[in-house]
Amino acid sequence: MGHLYQSILDTVGNTPAVKINNIGPEKVNLYVKIESFNPMGSVKDRLALGVIEDAERSGVLKPGQTIVEATSGNTGIGLAMVCAQKGYPLVIVMAENFSIERRRMIRFLGAKVILTPSSDMGTGMIAKVNELVETHGWWQPSQFDNPANAEMHERTTAVEILDDFAEIGLDYWVTGFGTSGTLGGVSRALRQKSPDTKIMVCEPDNSQILGSGISQQRNPDGTYQTHPNFRPHLMQGWSPNFIPRFAEEAMEAKNIDELIPINGNFAIQCTMDLAQKEGIFVGTSSGATFAGALQVAETAPEGSNILCMLPDTGERYLSTPLFESIVEDMSDEEIEISRSTPGYRFDVSTVPVDEPEKPEVPGELDPAALAEVASILEQNQEQVLMFSLEWCEFCWSVRKMLAACDIPYVTVDLDSVAFQENDRGGKILAVLNQQNDWPTIPQIYVGGEFVGGATDLFDIGKAGELQPKLSARNIPYNESINRDPYSFLPAWLHPR
Ligand code: PMP
């Protein structure tokens, strides 16, 4: 940090190891390595950069070639960042059950997202990628099998850990596993350069595939079969429905000292504790790994140094069980605080009752504005016309409704740059205020007839009176006209 970077890609890695002060036994030193400091907020930025640069070096990835990968999200987000920066088209294949934020982020970064049925599980996503590779000649990083995944962690994550603990020594390193790139790469380096560090690996208690001792079977084509001990679990990004090769290799090389089963509810509690007691805002698999680290801390000798991996940011889980207990509305306690002072509450109006009426001073209307309003009205007899403000929430909702219903419309944004010169927008508004005896914006016309503002249009729609008005003027619409128009308003604008 604190120097000039040549591109966003140079900011991948070098994440901080931070001491925990308010959770767990005091007799040990518990540190967390916060991977959300990576540019896209997860450990998978390392993998994304690692596999793509490896493929560029070896020549298997050609300039401009499309990249396709199966991912639960974070790899997709990391790949989308790297592909955006380097100019590769990207297609991500994702099971439908992963959080919506991930899909939308990947699309925001310019990539495509192909969904697969959740019943087909992780193996279904991979099979779909194989089909796409065969059909289109795209390149797949194969995050579960590509040695460059674990190598990137050996070269970066492990080196950072060894450097950070060079002076004080590291007694325990705690991780979970998804692709097992982190586990595979870091455990190899630790065994070599810090052989006394105990490697502790967490997995969901209801889905212990490593702990089962049952080895992983593959199909004749090399693809993984579903492990018999796999069960759906809470920790997105953790334990797929098979044992990936890097975890298999770590087991065979005896690079794992202990397996720790993690309870889902305790994982959620730990994720919230990290946020609320340490100000460390991370995702469910981070809380789950931290749950394992706390168990290690309980039995570790006094003065032990423990490092726990935190793979990603909590912002990726707003729509998941992690946030289930976090409500949008005020709790009883919050309502009590709101009611502890007189104004600005929902149960008492703040507007003074006896406000004197403002005297009406009918100003001179601008002749050019009068002519412009007449001409705009004249030209828009066969569609909906809205005098509006560019970014007003009500105007925005009306636009959304009209677009959803395929109703042809024109909006005249009176505050847009085009209407600012000589207060042209203000002069037009003065004409509208007087002609319609209507003080607010938007002002909406259906086929030349003034109907009022946004909620007036919505009320007409709700009452079923909009359809005959449109039909009478041959203005088309679709079946969305039957939807509750208020659903187009943001929730906080819904009338109470
Ligand atoms: N947690 C989350 C949220 C992840 O996305 C991943 C990666 N799938 C992991 C943990 C595990 O990391 P790795 O793939 O390196 O084992």
Short mmCIF file of N, CA and C and ligand atoms in Angstrom, two decimals, residues 42-44 72 74-75 102 143 149 153 176-183 236-238 285 311-312 317, ligand 1:
data_model
loop_
_atom_site.label_atom_id
_atom_site.label_comp_id
_atom_site.label_asym_id
_atom_site.label_seq_id
_atom_site.Cartn_x
_atom_site.Cartn_y
_atom_site.Cartn_z
N SER A 42 -11.89 -10.97 -2.46
CA SER A 42 -11.77 -12.37 -2.05
C SER A 42 -10.41 -12.97 -2.43
N VAL A 43 -10.13 -14.10 -1.79
CA VAL A 43 -8.90 -14.86 -2.01
C VAL A 43 -8.78 -15.29 -3.47
N LYS A 44 -9.92 -15.37 -4.17
CA LYS A 44 -9.90 -15.92 -5.52
C LYS A 44 -9.30 -14.98 -6.56
N SER A 72 -18.52 -20.87 -7.97
CA SER A 72 -19.58 -20.49 -7.04
C SER A 72 -19.62 -18.98 -6.87
N ASN A 74 -16.88 -16.31 -6.32
CA ASN A 74 -15.69 -15.49 -6.11
C ASN A 74 -14.66 -15.65 -7.22
N THR A 75 -14.50 -16.86 -7.73
CA THR A 75 -13.57 -17.05 -8.85
C THR A 75 -14.07 -16.28 -10.06
N ARG A 102 -23.52 -12.08 -6.49
CA ARG A 102 -22.35 -12.56 -7.25
C ARG A 102 -22.62 -12.50 -8.75
N GLN A 143 -10.12 -24.45 -12.41
CA GLN A 143 -9.57 -24.05 -11.12
C GLN A 143 -9.36 -25.23 -10.17
N ASN A 149 -3.15 -22.89 -9.80
CA ASN A 149 -3.95 -22.42 -8.67
C ASN A 149 -3.15 -22.57 -7.38
N HIS A 153 -0.69 -19.75 -4.74
CA HIS A 153 -0.73 -19.62 -3.28
C HIS A 153 0.64 -19.94 -2.65
N GLY A 176 -10.03 -23.46 5.51
CA GLY A 176 -11.03 -24.37 4.96
C GLY A 176 -10.55 -24.75 3.57
N PHE A 177 -11.43 -25.34 2.77
CA PHE A 177 -11.01 -25.60 1.39
C PHE A 177 -12.22 -25.54 0.46
N GLY A 178 -11.94 -24.94 -0.72
CA GLY A 178 -12.95 -24.92 -1.78
C GLY A 178 -12.33 -25.68 -2.93
N THR A 179 -11.57 -24.97 -3.78
CA THR A 179 -10.77 -25.68 -4.77
C THR A 179 -9.60 -26.37 -4.08
N SER A 180 -9.30 -25.92 -2.87
CA SER A 180 -8.13 -26.38 -2.10
C SER A 180 -6.83 -25.78 -2.61
N GLY A 181 -6.91 -24.77 -3.45
CA GLY A 181 -5.70 -24.10 -3.92
C GLY A 181 -4.94 -23.48 -2.75
N THR A 182 -5.69 -22.80 -1.86
CA THR A 182 -5.05 -22.20 -0.69
C THR A 182 -4.39 -23.29 0.15
N LEU A 183 -5.17 -24.33 0.47
CA LEU A 183 -4.67 -25.43 1.30
C LEU A 183 -3.45 -26.10 0.65
N GLN A 236 -20.84 -21.13 1.45
CA GLN A 236 -20.59 -20.97 0.01
C GLN A 236 -19.09 -20.83 -0.23
N GLY A 237 -18.60 -21.58 -1.21
CA GLY A 237 -17.18 -21.49 -1.56
C GLY A 237 -16.34 -22.57 -0.89
N TRP A 238 -16.92 -23.23 0.11
CA TRP A 238 -16.25 -24.30 0.82
C TRP A 238 -16.67 -25.65 0.25
N SER A 285 -17.78 -18.33 5.10
CA SER A 285 -16.67 -19.30 5.20
C SER A 285 -15.56 -18.74 6.09
N PRO A 311 -11.48 -15.88 3.85
CA PRO A 311 -11.42 -15.83 2.38
C PRO A 311 -12.12 -14.66 1.70
N ASP A 312 -13.21 -14.12 2.26
CA ASP A 312 -13.85 -13.03 1.48
C ASP A 312 -14.65 -12.06 2.33
N TYR A 317 -23.02 -11.51 0.94
CA TYR A 317 -23.95 -12.44 1.57
C TYR A 317 -25.24 -11.80 2.06
N1 PMP B 1 -14.31 -19.33 0.96
C1 PMP B 1 -14.87 -18.74 -0.10
C2 PMP B 1 -15.97 -17.76 0.12
C3 PMP B 1 -14.43 -19.08 -1.39
O1 PMP B 1 -15.02 -18.50 -2.46
C4 PMP B 1 -13.40 -20.02 -1.53
C5 PMP B 1 -12.96 -20.41 -2.90
N2 PMP B 1 -13.89 -21.28 -3.56
C6 PMP B 1 -12.83 -20.59 -0.41
C7 PMP B 1 -13.31 -20.21 0.82
C8 PMP B 1 -11.73 -21.64 -0.49
O2 PMP B 1 -10.54 -21.24 -1.14
P1 PMP B 1 -9.75 -22.31 -2.03
O3 PMP B 1 -10.50 -22.47 -3.33
O4 PMP B 1 -8.42 -21.72 -2.26
O5 PMP B 1 -9.71 -23.60 -1.29
#
